[in-house]
């Protein structure tokens, strides 16, 4: 018998074991009556302990089992330890095998699971195993050995993992081996093929394969069939890496699922976004030129409603500025705004002063742009890997399928003027006519209205019920929106140009170009305080001979300067008028300048400290020196008293000026 297990037990430890009484008194009485081997218990409490071998067989077996022991033919051995579920099998590996098994193998395993589950249900209900085998075999039309073998497979497995355990593993292994078995290929041939096929020119697979065969002949490379090579490529080079090597980073980025953002926490007119759209329509412009106009649109991000738009021959600052003015005039000033980093949108007149403006050189004396001056927080849309990111701005969807192109460009009024979405989609009547600009503007306004009023929009806010107009109205009436002042509206109305103030307090504008070197000059006396400095002149492009409004670079109003028009060389009336204005200007400033000097120069000179003689210094001792010439002492001649000539001259000049100015007013 092994001596490593516990041999002695107290009466308290035996309570509840098989063939044992329920109290210590009764156990002690039983031990005394049956003559169990005992000894006095050591430690506090006293009492007796009883030896294992003197206990009843059932009690002894239970105590051995508690210690992981078992008695066989009088010998005590270690009992086998039951394996845990984690030690028996890996459930994750089983279900991975299930996923690779295929539909047919899975259906066979499900059929086995049905009768195996039925068998164990009968056994758990108390049915004898042999009877259960015979009954289930008859019910499901099986041979008893087959049923017994399948039931044996799931022993020790959790019921939830029976299905993958019942798979026919030999067929699955053969199938997987066939899929993983690849025909041999020379390492040089394989590397050459990947280099040729996985490049941005995107050659056809078959073309690269035939080129590989031709090259392999020269180098005695081993090359498999085209299907085997394709399987090897798909196995060793994942799809996303093939896209990266053949289509570039931008295509790889588009494989990643788009981020879905909610707009429910944004109020109407809190955040807007804008973008330009090139119309696919030939339009006869105001000057007779036939072109495809470009419209700048502003849309509300929450509701997708088109708020305002302006049409031009290109995407430029004026269309962006004036369309923003339309938004501000009708709905108010938004809090936030999203733009593309284009030349028109990112120029200094719109976004100057924004720290993260990436286009154009940022200079310290750049004027502040309109958007930051209006207190709007600017956001640039994403540019990933050198290309625009269409998912970044909701307004992009207005230009897609079912968008403004359907409502405007394909309008029946533009028959013959529609160009098609691209060069491959030109209609048969391409270029047969051009629509008048007045007709185009009318249809554009109608198309935008229809776009906004279309019901049952499938967006987060509209929920398939409301139109963009209805969604905007529902949110706008509960929103807090800033309204623009007259000064802010004037800034939006006028164009701007940075100019330097000349020494004559004039500024020169090049707006609209200079015809025959003629430029417009503007003057105001307030500009004298800014001579040599840069300022911002805002003007109406349609009235360059009117006034311009001058601001500092930080946006503070200076003045309204008037235009100085050039005159004829021999126009004497204009010369006299100019002389009169110059004389008035000179006289007024002369009097104003004298008013600052109420003390004359001579009076100031009188108050200046004169040169005072230094006080004489007395030495500690003196010594008389007698100068002799021969034997006779020289007689010292009497010196006349020196006169103060400078003081006398100043007094004379003062008297002369006093006499001269005595009779003046």
XYZ file of C-alpha atoms in Angstrom:
665
model
C 0.000 0.000 0.000
C 1.190 3.423 -0.786
C 2.233 5.402 2.267
C 1.753 8.815 0.699
C -1.955 9.035 1.453
C -3.535 10.004 4.760
C -4.016 7.002 7.122
C -5.781 8.343 10.251
C -9.152 10.130 10.420
C -11.145 11.681 13.264
C -14.827 11.037 13.855
C -15.645 14.536 12.606
C -13.927 13.797 9.264
C -15.999 10.630 8.802
C -19.406 12.285 9.141
C -21.395 12.048 5.874
C -19.320 9.265 4.301
C -20.887 5.997 3.122
C -21.831 3.554 5.939
C -21.116 6.200 8.585
C -23.508 7.569 11.262
C -24.394 11.262 11.222
C -22.844 12.284 14.569
C -19.451 11.911 16.236
C -21.001 10.189 19.267
C -22.567 7.506 17.098
C -19.333 7.070 15.085
C -17.318 6.582 18.292
C -19.905 4.073 19.522
C -19.762 2.205 16.185
C -15.935 2.123 16.331
C -15.971 0.747 19.882
C -18.573 -1.806 18.958
C -16.745 -3.005 15.782
C -13.248 -2.737 17.252
C -11.693 -0.185 14.840
C -7.971 0.436 15.218
C -7.601 3.774 16.979
C -5.150 6.177 18.609
C -5.378 9.295 20.689
C -5.688 12.461 18.653
C -2.836 14.954 19.073
C -3.447 18.622 19.670
C -6.278 20.524 21.281
C -9.661 18.882 21.709
C -8.425 15.330 22.269
C -10.519 12.382 21.095
C -9.574 9.440 18.898
C -8.455 8.890 15.297
C -9.291 5.707 13.371
C -7.048 3.876 10.878
C -8.113 3.677 7.244
C -7.861 -0.114 6.993
C -10.246 -0.700 9.909
C -13.060 1.319 8.350
C -15.959 -0.203 6.351
C -15.060 -0.880 2.653
C -17.393 1.826 1.250
C -15.976 4.424 3.621
C -12.414 3.407 2.790
C -13.053 3.624 -0.983
C -14.514 7.124 -0.629
C -11.576 8.372 1.433
C -9.098 6.969 -1.117
C -11.012 8.556 -3.991
C -10.858 11.932 -2.223
C -7.066 11.589 -2.274
C -6.925 10.483 -5.930
C -6.266 6.861 -5.032
C -7.844 3.534 -5.881
C -7.403 0.040 -4.295
C -7.022 -2.962 -6.613
C -6.462 -6.424 -5.097
C -5.165 -4.948 -1.886
C -2.824 -2.489 -3.619
C -3.462 1.268 -3.498
C -2.722 2.998 -6.806
C -3.028 6.527 -8.153
C -6.385 6.943 -9.909
C -6.272 8.199 -13.540
C -6.965 11.936 -13.759
C -9.832 12.960 -16.061
C -8.711 15.213 -18.883
C -10.224 18.671 -19.128
C -12.091 19.796 -22.227
C -9.163 22.049 -23.217
C -6.777 19.078 -22.945
C -9.084 16.779 -24.916
C -9.614 19.009 -27.952
C -9.448 22.543 -29.373
C -12.961 23.752 -30.162
C -11.700 26.630 -32.344
C -9.773 24.224 -34.555
C -12.850 22.019 -34.894
C -15.004 24.883 -36.136
C -12.273 26.105 -38.492
C -12.393 22.630 -40.000
C -16.179 22.969 -40.254
C -15.833 26.217 -42.246
C -13.465 24.552 -44.726
C -15.529 21.373 -45.053
C -17.954 22.541 -47.699
C -21.716 22.338 -47.922
C -21.956 18.576 -48.704
C -19.738 17.473 -45.803
C -21.626 19.786 -43.457
C -25.000 18.329 -44.486
C -23.728 14.762 -43.832
C -22.474 15.800 -40.381
C -25.840 17.414 -39.574
C -27.626 14.131 -40.438
C -25.292 12.219 -38.102
C -25.869 14.800 -35.382
C -29.618 14.110 -35.521
C -29.429 10.392 -34.723
C -26.489 10.691 -32.277
C -28.435 13.300 -30.292
C -31.513 11.039 -30.346
C -29.480 8.112 -28.994
C -28.052 10.043 -26.033
C -31.480 11.496 -25.283
C -32.845 7.953 -24.893
C -29.907 6.943 -22.675
C -30.381 9.983 -20.434
C -34.064 9.094 -20.065
C -33.050 5.730 -18.557
C -33.161 3.450 -21.622
C -30.608 0.667 -21.784
C -27.783 1.379 -24.257
C -28.322 -1.793 -26.282
C -32.023 -1.127 -26.541
C -31.295 2.483 -27.533
C -28.889 1.356 -30.262
C -31.442 -1.009 -31.755
C -34.292 1.516 -31.574
C -32.354 4.417 -33.172
C -30.911 2.135 -35.888
C -34.434 1.107 -36.890
C -35.776 4.694 -36.703
C -33.039 6.193 -38.911
C -32.348 3.140 -41.112
C -28.790 2.634 -39.920
C -26.560 -0.308 -39.185
C -25.918 -0.682 -35.458
C -22.091 -0.680 -35.901
C -22.321 2.622 -37.817
C -24.467 4.157 -35.095
C -22.162 2.860 -32.379
C -19.072 4.243 -34.193
C -20.604 7.721 -34.606
C -21.774 7.799 -30.994
C -18.285 6.829 -29.891
C -16.840 9.827 -31.808
C -18.539 12.409 -29.594
C -17.660 10.861 -26.225
C -15.824 13.419 -24.086
C -16.885 16.336 -26.307
C -19.301 19.086 -25.377
C -22.645 18.726 -27.106
C -22.162 22.139 -28.726
C -19.094 20.789 -30.567
C -20.574 17.502 -31.817
C -21.311 18.787 -35.343
C -17.678 19.447 -36.438
C -16.548 16.264 -34.640
C -18.931 14.190 -36.806
C -17.384 15.446 -40.083
C -15.890 12.802 -42.388
C -12.319 13.899 -41.801
C -10.563 11.696 -44.343
C -12.480 13.257 -47.251
C -11.898 16.757 -45.878
C -8.180 16.077 -45.542
C -8.023 14.862 -49.135
C -9.908 17.947 -50.309
C -7.607 20.307 -48.387
C -4.524 18.534 -49.649
C -5.738 18.947 -53.223
C -6.343 22.663 -52.644
C -2.948 23.162 -51.026
C -1.075 21.067 -53.523
C 0.591 23.367 -56.073
C 2.557 22.428 -59.136
C 6.287 23.157 -58.809
C 7.757 26.297 -60.372
C 11.342 27.557 -60.521
C 12.123 30.282 -58.007
C 13.528 32.523 -60.764
C 10.435 31.996 -62.920
C 8.115 32.799 -60.030
C 9.964 35.995 -59.128
C 10.101 37.066 -62.787
C 6.360 36.527 -63.204
C 5.489 38.543 -60.074
C 7.722 41.388 -61.236
C 6.054 41.465 -64.642
C 2.447 41.018 -63.542
C 2.365 43.039 -60.297
C 3.000 46.528 -61.693
C 0.937 49.665 -62.188
C 0.578 49.153 -65.947
C -1.739 46.219 -65.051
C -0.805 43.727 -67.784
C -3.231 40.902 -68.493
C -2.549 37.647 -66.616
C -2.470 35.551 -69.776
C -0.109 38.019 -71.458
C 2.319 37.875 -68.536
C 2.065 34.072 -68.515
C 2.974 33.742 -72.212
C 5.827 36.191 -71.686
C 6.995 33.961 -68.829
C 6.934 30.886 -71.086
C 8.996 32.703 -73.688
C 11.568 33.803 -71.094
C 11.634 30.364 -69.449
C 12.809 28.746 -72.699
C 15.977 30.826 -72.612
C 16.788 29.990 -68.980
C 15.404 26.427 -68.701
C 12.920 27.414 -65.987
C 10.183 25.060 -64.831
C 6.744 26.641 -65.370
C 3.376 25.077 -64.373
C 0.047 25.499 -66.137
C -1.708 28.857 -66.197
C -4.375 27.700 -63.707
C -1.782 26.378 -61.264
C 0.177 29.628 -61.482
C -3.023 31.595 -60.819
C -3.758 29.476 -57.735
C -0.220 30.048 -56.466
C -0.544 33.809 -56.968
C -3.857 33.993 -55.095
C -2.463 31.822 -52.284
C 0.854 33.612 -51.757
C -0.076 37.223 -52.641
C -3.278 38.385 -50.885
C -5.879 40.296 -52.892
C -5.304 43.613 -51.115
C -1.574 43.434 -51.846
C -2.280 42.686 -55.503
C -4.484 45.801 -55.605
C -1.711 47.870 -54.024
C 0.926 46.702 -56.532
C -1.298 46.895 -59.633
C -3.579 49.871 -58.862
C -1.747 51.980 -56.288
C -2.284 53.344 -52.791
C -5.499 55.187 -53.607
C -7.179 51.997 -54.825
C -5.923 50.180 -51.731
C -7.400 52.912 -49.524
C -10.790 52.477 -51.208
C -10.870 48.815 -50.161
C -11.149 49.930 -46.545
C -14.791 50.299 -45.400
C -16.011 53.886 -45.403
C -16.560 55.578 -42.070
C -20.205 56.272 -41.307
C -20.799 59.542 -39.481
C -23.987 60.731 -37.875
C -25.337 64.235 -38.527
C -28.157 64.101 -35.998
C -26.155 66.176 -33.506
C -25.775 69.034 -36.032
C -28.430 71.721 -36.451
C -29.465 73.207 -39.772
C -27.038 75.962 -40.919
C -24.533 74.941 -38.253
C -22.219 73.306 -40.804
C -22.232 73.716 -44.577
C -20.010 72.398 -47.347
C -19.333 73.559 -50.880
C -17.969 72.258 -54.145
C -17.887 73.084 -57.827
C -19.705 71.095 -60.543
C -18.842 71.184 -64.259
C -22.089 70.927 -66.227
C -22.260 68.513 -69.148
C -24.093 71.041 -71.301
C -22.916 73.410 -74.033
C -24.064 76.947 -73.175
C -23.822 80.105 -75.274
C -22.347 82.584 -72.775
C -23.042 86.306 -72.537
C -20.138 87.144 -74.870
C -21.222 84.566 -77.451
C -18.637 81.959 -76.476
C -19.835 78.360 -76.294
C -18.618 76.609 -73.161
C -19.496 74.240 -70.339
C -20.204 76.415 -67.289
C -19.186 75.528 -63.775
C -21.442 76.131 -60.794
C -20.397 76.475 -57.178
C -22.954 74.982 -54.775
C -23.344 75.355 -51.015
C -25.290 72.621 -49.169
C -26.342 72.078 -45.570
C -24.521 69.062 -44.127
C -27.341 67.934 -41.833
C -30.183 67.981 -44.354
C -28.328 67.913 -47.750
C -30.389 70.909 -48.946
C -28.771 73.057 -51.668
C -28.670 76.525 -50.097
C -27.198 78.724 -52.836
C -25.208 78.615 -56.061
C -23.455 80.865 -58.558
C -22.527 80.071 -62.168
C -19.289 81.059 -63.908
C -17.058 80.037 -66.767
C -14.719 78.428 -64.229
C -14.355 77.781 -60.527
C -13.164 81.124 -59.176
C -13.137 83.196 -56.040
C -15.977 85.468 -57.150
C -18.492 82.637 -57.595
C -17.528 81.177 -54.212
C -17.725 84.568 -52.496
C -21.006 85.651 -54.067
C -22.693 82.294 -53.476
C -21.585 82.453 -49.835
C -23.093 85.941 -49.722
C -26.407 84.463 -50.938
C -26.285 81.894 -48.132
C -25.522 84.542 -45.510
C -28.206 86.932 -46.767
C -30.950 84.310 -46.821
C -30.109 81.978 -43.945
C -27.375 83.566 -41.816
C -23.727 82.843 -41.036
C -22.805 79.164 -40.490
C -20.555 78.142 -37.625
C -18.436 75.671 -39.602
C -17.610 75.129 -43.248
C -15.883 72.400 -45.274
C -13.979 73.141 -48.491
C -11.667 71.458 -50.951
C -8.091 72.730 -51.008
C -8.498 74.107 -54.546
C -6.853 77.230 -55.958
C -10.130 79.150 -55.947
C -11.217 78.123 -52.457
C -7.842 78.198 -50.709
C -6.688 81.608 -51.959
C -5.879 84.291 -49.429
C -9.018 86.380 -50.082
C -11.275 83.556 -48.922
C -9.167 81.681 -46.361
C -6.194 83.934 -45.573
C -5.158 83.730 -41.943
C -6.177 80.083 -41.568
C -3.054 78.407 -40.116
C -3.364 75.134 -42.040
C -3.912 76.565 -45.513
C -1.703 74.287 -47.626
C -1.956 75.984 -51.008
C 0.010 79.126 -51.934
C 2.880 80.563 -49.944
C 1.736 81.863 -46.566
C 3.201 85.309 -45.823
C 3.119 87.304 -42.579
C 1.452 90.269 -44.339
C -1.281 88.186 -45.997
C -4.714 89.771 -45.504
C -7.294 87.951 -43.421
C -9.727 86.046 -45.618
C -13.491 86.474 -45.671
C -14.260 83.137 -44.048
C -12.199 83.682 -40.853
C -13.334 87.336 -40.763
C -16.939 86.133 -40.578
C -16.038 83.931 -37.615
C -16.537 80.674 -39.534
C -14.393 77.689 -38.542
C -12.884 76.245 -41.710
C -12.256 72.538 -42.351
C -10.342 71.198 -45.352
C -11.664 68.026 -46.965
C -9.394 64.982 -47.027
C -6.766 64.479 -49.718
C -5.470 60.919 -49.501
C -2.458 59.742 -51.489
C -2.629 62.755 -53.808
C -6.301 62.354 -54.758
C -9.552 63.771 -53.485
C -11.635 61.777 -51.065
C -15.249 61.828 -52.272
C -16.537 60.380 -49.020
C -15.358 63.453 -47.094
C -18.064 65.903 -48.325
C -21.773 65.023 -48.450
C -22.317 67.444 -51.345
C -20.374 65.060 -53.600
C -23.450 62.813 -53.589
C -25.504 65.599 -55.155
C -23.328 65.276 -58.261
C -23.632 61.486 -58.546
C -26.296 59.120 -59.846
C -29.759 60.628 -59.452
C -28.277 64.013 -58.557
C -28.194 67.414 -60.197
C -26.936 65.931 -63.449
C -30.303 64.206 -63.887
C -32.371 67.225 -62.865
C -30.381 69.843 -64.811
C -27.980 68.527 -67.455
C -30.412 65.989 -68.931
C -33.383 68.356 -68.935
C -35.463 68.192 -72.108
C -34.799 71.894 -72.695
C -31.129 71.016 -73.322
C -31.776 68.551 -76.144
C -28.807 68.617 -78.483
C -26.657 70.546 -75.987
C -25.966 67.630 -73.632
C -22.367 66.405 -73.903
C -22.509 63.142 -71.966
C -20.801 62.348 -68.683
C -17.502 61.443 -70.399
C -15.966 61.008 -73.824
C -17.308 57.449 -74.082
C -20.884 58.498 -73.282
C -21.464 61.112 -75.984
C -25.016 61.094 -77.374
C -25.603 60.846 -81.130
C -26.701 64.497 -81.253
C -23.511 65.656 -79.490
C -22.653 69.279 -80.265
C -25.709 69.882 -82.451
C -26.716 72.992 -80.520
C -25.887 75.212 -77.571
C -28.471 76.470 -75.129
C -28.753 80.188 -74.351
C -27.352 81.242 -70.993
C -30.729 82.665 -69.934
C -32.420 79.308 -70.568
C -29.633 77.504 -68.736
C -29.970 79.712 -65.658
C -33.751 79.186 -65.563
C -33.494 75.392 -65.874
C -30.727 75.315 -63.246
C -32.934 77.157 -60.747
C -35.833 74.812 -61.472
C -33.584 71.756 -61.183
C -32.204 72.807 -57.790
C -35.727 73.453 -56.547
C -36.860 70.004 -57.720
C -33.772 68.423 -56.143
C -34.590 70.001 -52.772
C -38.336 69.258 -52.913
C -38.191 65.595 -53.943
C -39.883 63.575 -51.150
C -38.950 60.297 -49.448
C -35.206 60.929 -49.316
C -33.240 57.990 -47.902
C -30.922 59.889 -45.549
C -30.332 59.715 -41.822
C -32.431 62.828 -41.203
C -35.125 62.403 -43.865
C -35.656 58.700 -42.975
C -37.317 57.940 -46.304
C -40.183 60.326 -45.540
C -39.151 63.976 -45.816
C -37.583 65.995 -48.596
C -34.417 68.036 -48.119
C -36.524 71.204 -47.879
C -38.793 69.720 -45.206
C -35.884 68.394 -43.161
C -34.132 71.769 -43.322
C -37.247 73.712 -42.308
C -37.901 71.398 -39.344
C -34.398 71.935 -37.941
C -33.875 75.577 -38.970
C -36.842 76.865 -36.964
C -35.221 75.540 -33.769
C -31.654 76.575 -34.608
C -29.710 79.604 -33.383
C -28.122 81.314 -36.391
C -25.997 84.465 -36.531
C -27.217 87.145 -38.915
C -24.766 89.267 -40.898
C -24.340 92.995 -40.314
C -24.404 95.524 -43.139
C -20.608 95.748 -42.967
C -20.221 91.964 -43.308
C -22.617 91.880 -46.252
C -20.620 94.651 -47.926
C -17.408 92.653 -47.521
C -19.019 89.696 -49.244
C -20.319 91.863 -52.074
C -16.984 93.468 -52.934
C -13.877 91.984 -54.488
C -10.536 92.589 -52.805
C -6.985 93.441 -53.768
C -3.880 93.968 -51.657
C -2.215 97.291 -52.484
C 0.550 99.449 -51.055
C -0.165 103.079 -50.135
C 2.002 105.564 -52.038
C 3.672 108.610 -50.542
C 0.742 110.698 -51.867
C -1.805 108.583 -49.950
C -3.090 106.915 -53.118
C -3.605 103.297 -54.069
C -3.620 101.822 -57.557
C -5.844 98.883 -58.530
C -5.101 96.435 -61.318
C -8.554 94.863 -61.066
C -10.048 93.887 -64.388
C -6.716 94.444 -66.145
C -5.222 97.704 -67.376
C -6.180 98.912 -70.853
C -3.340 100.786 -72.573
C -1.502 100.958 -69.224
C -4.401 102.900 -67.680
C -4.968 102.034 -64.033
C -7.346 103.433 -61.447
C -6.008 105.531 -58.580
C -7.900 106.143 -55.348
C -7.159 108.707 -52.641
C -8.240 109.629 -49.139
C -6.481 111.724 -46.514
C -6.782 108.931 -43.947
C -4.321 106.918 -46.039
C -1.444 109.238 -45.073
C -1.186 107.263 -41.840
C -0.501 104.121 -43.899
C 2.071 105.424 -46.394
C 4.352 102.590 -47.460
C 2.156 99.934 -45.852
C 0.003 97.246 -47.431
C -3.766 97.549 -47.072
C -6.795 95.764 -48.518
C -8.967 97.612 -51.010
C -12.426 96.139 -51.548
C -14.264 97.236 -54.670
C -17.177 96.543 -56.970
C -15.746 95.010 -60.171
C -18.620 96.509 -62.156
C -17.982 100.059 -60.899
C -14.239 100.618 -60.780
C -14.655 104.402 -61.154
C -16.579 104.625 -57.917
C -15.131 104.426 -54.453
C -13.144 101.631 -52.843
C -13.364 100.631 -49.187
C -9.953 100.400 -47.518
C -9.179 98.007 -44.654
C -6.099 97.048 -42.707
C -4.693 93.567 -43.265
C -6.441 92.488 -40.065
C -9.825 93.691 -41.362
C -10.242 97.098 -39.629
C -12.013 99.791 -41.672
C -9.806 102.746 -42.691
C -11.815 104.856 -45.120
C -13.702 105.035 -48.410
C -11.289 106.326 -51.047
C -12.536 108.030 -54.221
C -11.251 107.400 -57.731
C -8.887 109.995 -59.233
C -9.516 110.014 -62.970
C -6.825 111.020 -65.460
C -7.453 114.274 -67.439
C -6.375 115.646 -70.806
C -2.900 117.158 -71.185
C -4.224 120.623 -72.176
C -7.302 120.731 -69.950
C -6.705 124.082 -68.171
C -9.995 123.988 -66.275
C -9.059 120.697 -64.755
C -5.595 122.064 -64.018
C -7.047 125.090 -62.197
C -9.408 122.846 -60.240
C -6.530 120.564 -59.295
C -4.421 123.583 -58.243
C -7.272 124.906 -56.115
C -7.692 121.588 -54.314
C -3.927 121.318 -53.817
C -3.771 124.878 -52.395
C -6.652 124.141 -50.020
C -4.964 120.932 -48.935
C -1.627 122.690 -48.364
C -3.146 125.657 -46.500
C -5.318 123.479 -44.279
C -2.460 121.241 -43.300
C -0.130 124.250 -42.829
C -2.503 125.828 -40.324
C -3.024 122.515 -38.597
C 0.711 121.975 -38.406
C 1.301 125.477 -36.924
C -1.336 124.808 -34.300
C 0.904 122.124 -32.927
C 3.729 124.693 -32.363
C 2.497 127.476 -30.046
C 6.060 128.468 -29.063
C 8.464 130.121 -31.525
C 11.934 128.777 -32.175
C 13.532 131.818 -30.491
C 11.399 131.362 -27.392
C 12.504 127.796 -27.260
C 16.087 128.925 -27.676
C 15.682 131.366 -24.777
C 14.662 128.510 -22.517
C 17.655 126.420 -23.440
C 20.415 126.285 -20.810
C 23.378 128.537 -21.728
C 27.028 127.697 -21.173
C 27.956 128.658 -17.605
C 31.609 129.321 -16.563
C 33.172 126.781 -14.268
C 33.677 127.949 -10.646
C 37.304 128.784 -9.799
C 39.323 126.190 -7.919
C 41.620 127.217 -5.044
C 44.782 125.175 -4.503
C 46.014 124.243 -1.060
C 48.992 126.631 -1.374
C 50.179 129.267 -3.830
C 53.579 130.493 -4.763
C 54.430 133.892 -6.292
C 56.633 133.675 -9.368
C 58.562 136.840 -10.269
C 59.578 137.156 -13.893
C 62.571 139.317 -14.382
C 64.012 140.793 -17.563
C 67.466 141.874 -16.773
C 67.772 143.813 -13.573
C 64.540 145.779 -13.888
C 61.120 144.442 -12.821
C 58.522 144.654 -15.686
C 55.466 146.767 -14.954
C 52.136 144.896 -15.437
C 49.803 146.842 -17.802
C 46.169 147.373 -16.746
C 43.685 144.923 -18.653
C 40.270 146.259 -19.818
C 37.124 144.385 -18.455
C 35.848 141.770 -20.986
C 32.323 142.314 -22.441
C 29.636 139.538 -22.888
C 29.203 139.858 -26.678
C 26.916 136.793 -27.112
C 24.394 138.017 -24.558
C 24.311 141.466 -26.079
C 23.729 140.033 -29.581
C 20.756 137.893 -28.423
C 19.119 140.877 -26.713
C 19.469 142.976 -29.835
C 17.887 140.362 -32.078
C 14.926 139.956 -29.687
C 14.299 143.693 -29.679
C 14.423 143.807 -33.473
C 11.807 141.002 -33.844
C 9.555 142.613 -31.238
C 9.558 145.907 -33.178
C 8.906 144.106 -36.468
C 5.927 142.045 -35.187
C 4.335 144.850 -33.205
C 1.911 145.876 -35.961
C 0.967 142.341 -37.121
C -2.414 140.732 -36.436
